[in-house]
């Protein structure tokens, strides 16, 4: 099974003011989110982290996640490519990557996109970066409710799943395959 998350920000010192997460400390937040990831992901599962994983000591937090296959799509708060590849492995870090969810091409990038590979014929796109806030991009996406893009960040998970946990490929497929998409290209 594949799981997807973003914007965990492990090692970030401010959790309340910036991300509106109700934790007393960064360590409490980090341990809680890792516990939720480990409760969902088995050792045989794949976890795709779509950016802003950990700004400091990413190796420490990565080791705490139980599943064996962990991949990173880099975000703006992640270290440079070389450092990320040392932590995750050379062939497990990208800026943008494609996978498949139930046979559907799925583009992964930290940043929100309106158009991606085969978006006009039903492919999915997953991202993060916006922390499920009511910012301009979120308003734009709400004006296009049929778009097959999903914010898989932990803040979005809190709203859609009820907790700071990763999204399963089954949940994503059910949610996005029910949308019409944008066939106007």
One Martini backbone bead per residue (centre of mass of N, CA, C, O) as a GRO file, in nm:
protein
  185
    1UNK     BB    1   0.100   0.034   0.019
    2UNK     BB    2   0.025   0.372  -0.026
    3UNK     BB    3   0.158   0.677   0.112
    4UNK     BB    4   0.072   1.030   0.200
    5UNK     BB    5   0.268   1.331   0.269
    6UNK     BB    6   0.306   1.662   0.433
    7UNK     BB    7   0.427   1.911   0.629
    8UNK     BB    8   0.570   1.825   0.911
    9UNK     BB    9   0.816   1.988   1.030
   10UNK     BB   10   1.054   1.864   1.153
   11UNK     BB   11   1.227   2.082   1.381
   12UNK     BB   12   1.035   2.299   1.429
   13UNK     BB   13   0.984   2.564   1.656
   14UNK     BB   14   0.713   2.664   1.519
   15UNK     BB   15   0.362   2.560   1.554
   16UNK     BB   16   0.138   2.770   1.617
   17UNK     BB   17   0.171   3.038   1.445
   18UNK     BB   18   0.215   2.906   1.156
   19UNK     BB   19   0.022   2.617   1.167
   20UNK     BB   20  -0.199   2.578   1.393
   21UNK     BB   21  -0.083   2.380   1.602
   22UNK     BB   22  -0.176   2.187   1.900
   23UNK     BB   23   0.126   2.218   2.050
   24UNK     BB   24   0.374   2.259   2.289
   25UNK     BB   25   0.582   2.116   2.086
   26UNK     BB   26   0.780   1.989   1.847
   27UNK     BB   27   0.824   1.712   1.974
   28UNK     BB   28   0.527   1.643   2.014
   29UNK     BB   29   0.448   1.663   1.717
   30UNK     BB   30   0.646   1.460   1.600
   31UNK     BB   31   0.563   1.212   1.768
   32UNK     BB   32   0.266   1.210   1.681
   33UNK     BB   33   0.301   1.182   1.373
   34UNK     BB   34   0.472   0.926   1.381
   35UNK     BB   35   0.258   0.754   1.518
   36UNK     BB   36   0.050   0.780   1.285
   37UNK     BB   37   0.223   0.659   1.065
   38UNK     BB   38   0.281   0.382   1.214
   39UNK     BB   39  -0.028   0.303   1.229
   40UNK     BB   40  -0.055   0.284   0.904
   41UNK     BB   41   0.237   0.181   0.838
   42UNK     BB   42   0.392  -0.070   0.712
   43UNK     BB   43   0.686  -0.214   0.631
   44UNK     BB   44   0.569  -0.273   0.322
   45UNK     BB   45   0.526   0.013   0.277
   46UNK     BB   46   0.476   0.329   0.117
   47UNK     BB   47   0.635   0.657   0.165
   48UNK     BB   48   0.530   0.981   0.069
   49UNK     BB   49   0.710   1.288   0.089
   50UNK     BB   50   0.584   1.624   0.003
   51UNK     BB   51   0.756   1.791   0.181
   52UNK     BB   52   0.865   1.934   0.462
   53UNK     BB   53   0.992   1.735   0.676
   54UNK     BB   54   1.307   1.839   0.767
   55UNK     BB   55   1.532   2.086   0.870
   56UNK     BB   56   1.637   1.896   1.101
   57UNK     BB   57   1.759   1.597   1.137
   58UNK     BB   58   1.622   1.382   0.926
   59UNK     BB   59   1.739   1.104   1.015
   60UNK     BB   60   1.603   1.079   1.290
   61UNK     BB   61   1.305   1.074   1.180
   62UNK     BB   62   1.325   0.850   0.968
   63UNK     BB   63   1.394   0.614   1.169
   64UNK     BB   64   1.105   0.631   1.321
   65UNK     BB   65   1.000   0.513   1.062
   66UNK     BB   66   0.895   0.190   0.985
   67UNK     BB   67   0.895   0.196   0.701
   68UNK     BB   68   1.113   0.108   0.443
   69UNK     BB   69   0.967   0.288   0.217
   70UNK     BB   70   1.113   0.609   0.159
   71UNK     BB   71   1.009   0.924   0.017
   72UNK     BB   72   1.122   1.235  -0.152
   73UNK     BB   73   0.966   1.547  -0.209
   74UNK     BB   74   1.084   1.838  -0.232
   75UNK     BB   75   1.097   2.129  -0.040
   76UNK     BB   76   1.159   2.451   0.083
   77UNK     BB   77   1.249   2.313   0.387
   78UNK     BB   78   1.459   2.145   0.266
   79UNK     BB   79   1.731   2.031   0.201
   80UNK     BB   80   1.945   1.956  -0.008
   81UNK     BB   81   1.984   1.708  -0.229
   82UNK     BB   82   2.238   1.574  -0.109
   83UNK     BB   83   2.136   1.545   0.184
   84UNK     BB   84   1.878   1.387   0.121
   85UNK     BB   85   2.026   1.144  -0.019
   86UNK     BB   86   2.183   1.057   0.234
   87UNK     BB   87   1.923   0.985   0.397
   88UNK     BB   88   1.728   0.826   0.176
   89UNK     BB   89   1.868   0.807  -0.097
   90UNK     BB   90   1.944   0.853  -0.417
   91UNK     BB   91   1.658   0.703  -0.541
   92UNK     BB   92   1.449   0.886  -0.314
   93UNK     BB   93   1.485   1.179  -0.463
   94UNK     BB   94   1.275   1.463  -0.556
   95UNK     BB   95   1.090   1.728  -0.713
   96UNK     BB   96   0.954   1.525  -0.919
   97UNK     BB   97   0.690   1.266  -0.947
   98UNK     BB   98   0.583   0.944  -1.058
   99UNK     BB   99   0.292   0.745  -1.018
  100UNK     BB  100   0.055   0.493  -0.910
  101UNK     BB  101  -0.310   0.481  -0.872
  102UNK     BB  102  -0.482   0.238  -0.976
  103UNK     BB  103  -0.341   0.315  -1.274
  104UNK     BB  104  -0.300   0.617  -1.209
  105UNK     BB  105  -0.155   0.885  -1.284
  106UNK     BB  106   0.079   1.042  -1.043
  107UNK     BB  107   0.162   1.356  -0.944
  108UNK     BB  108   0.449   1.481  -0.759
  109UNK     BB  109   0.446   1.785  -0.559
  110UNK     BB  110   0.480   2.033  -0.335
  111UNK     BB  111   0.336   2.209  -0.534
  112UNK     BB  112   0.091   2.361  -0.670
  113UNK     BB  113  -0.120   2.257  -0.951
  114UNK     BB  114  -0.307   2.280  -1.258
  115UNK     BB  115  -0.091   2.140  -1.443
  116UNK     BB  116  -0.023   1.810  -1.575
  117UNK     BB  117   0.038   1.511  -1.656
  118UNK     BB  118  -0.260   1.423  -1.797
  119UNK     BB  119  -0.491   1.617  -1.680
  120UNK     BB  120  -0.691   1.598  -1.941
  121UNK     BB  121  -0.708   1.251  -1.876
  122UNK     BB  122  -0.718   1.190  -1.535
  123UNK     BB  123  -0.497   1.262  -1.368
  124UNK     BB  124  -0.309   1.302  -1.084
  125UNK     BB  125  -0.242   1.533  -0.798
  126UNK     BB  126   0.013   1.595  -0.555
  127UNK     BB  127   0.050   1.797  -0.248
  128UNK     BB  128   0.130   2.108  -0.078
  129UNK     BB  129   0.238   2.402   0.119
  130UNK     BB  130  -0.063   2.532   0.224
  131UNK     BB  131  -0.188   2.413   0.495
  132UNK     BB  132  -0.502   2.444   0.447
  133UNK     BB  133  -0.536   2.731   0.388
  134UNK     BB  134  -0.695   3.050   0.333
  135UNK     BB  135  -0.570   3.102   0.048
  136UNK     BB  136  -0.558   3.179  -0.269
  137UNK     BB  137  -0.518   2.886  -0.373
  138UNK     BB  138  -0.756   2.763  -0.218
  139UNK     BB  139  -0.972   2.933  -0.355
  140UNK     BB  140  -0.919   2.837  -0.638
  141UNK     BB  141  -0.975   2.533  -0.590
  142UNK     BB  142  -1.272   2.583  -0.493
  143UNK     BB  143  -1.351   2.680  -0.794
  144UNK     BB  144  -1.231   2.366  -0.862
  145UNK     BB  145  -1.377   2.083  -0.749
  146UNK     BB  146  -1.285   1.877  -1.004
  147UNK     BB  147  -1.005   1.864  -0.942
  148UNK     BB  148  -0.715   1.625  -0.939
  149UNK     BB  149  -0.627   1.762  -0.656
  150UNK     BB  150  -0.411   1.715  -0.352
  151UNK     BB  151  -0.368   1.788  -0.021
  152UNK     BB  152  -0.131   1.583   0.181
  153UNK     BB  153  -0.115   1.726   0.426
  154UNK     BB  154  -0.156   1.726   0.767
  155UNK     BB  155  -0.369   1.958   0.767
  156UNK     BB  156  -0.561   1.822   0.569
  157UNK     BB  157  -0.596   1.559   0.730
  158UNK     BB  158  -0.734   1.685   0.972
  159UNK     BB  159  -0.989   1.758   0.805
  160UNK     BB  160  -1.045   1.482   0.630
  161UNK     BB  161  -0.947   1.251   0.869
  162UNK     BB  162  -0.903   1.383   1.182
  163UNK     BB  163  -0.578   1.373   1.138
  164UNK     BB  164  -0.219   1.346   1.153
  165UNK     BB  165  -0.212   1.175   0.857
  166UNK     BB  166  -0.189   0.965   0.614
  167UNK     BB  167  -0.262   0.897   0.288
  168UNK     BB  168  -0.424   0.676   0.108
  169UNK     BB  169  -0.467   0.542  -0.198
  170UNK     BB  170  -0.769   0.474  -0.161
  171UNK     BB  171  -0.869   0.752  -0.078
  172UNK     BB  172  -0.766   0.907  -0.324
  173UNK     BB  173  -0.915   0.749  -0.539
  174UNK     BB  174  -1.203   0.799  -0.438
  175UNK     BB  175  -1.191   1.108  -0.448
  176UNK     BB  176  -1.067   1.169  -0.746
  177UNK     BB  177  -1.238   0.974  -0.935
  178UNK     BB  178  -1.509   1.149  -0.876
  179UNK     BB  179  -1.386   1.352  -1.055
  180UNK     BB  180  -1.381   1.514  -1.359
  181UNK     BB  181  -1.199   1.743  -1.411
  182UNK     BB  182  -0.992   1.903  -1.672
  183UNK     BB  183  -1.116   1.916  -2.020
  184UNK     BB  184  -1.022   2.222  -2.144
  185UNK     BB  185  -0.737   2.165  -2.311
   0.00000   0.00000   0.00000
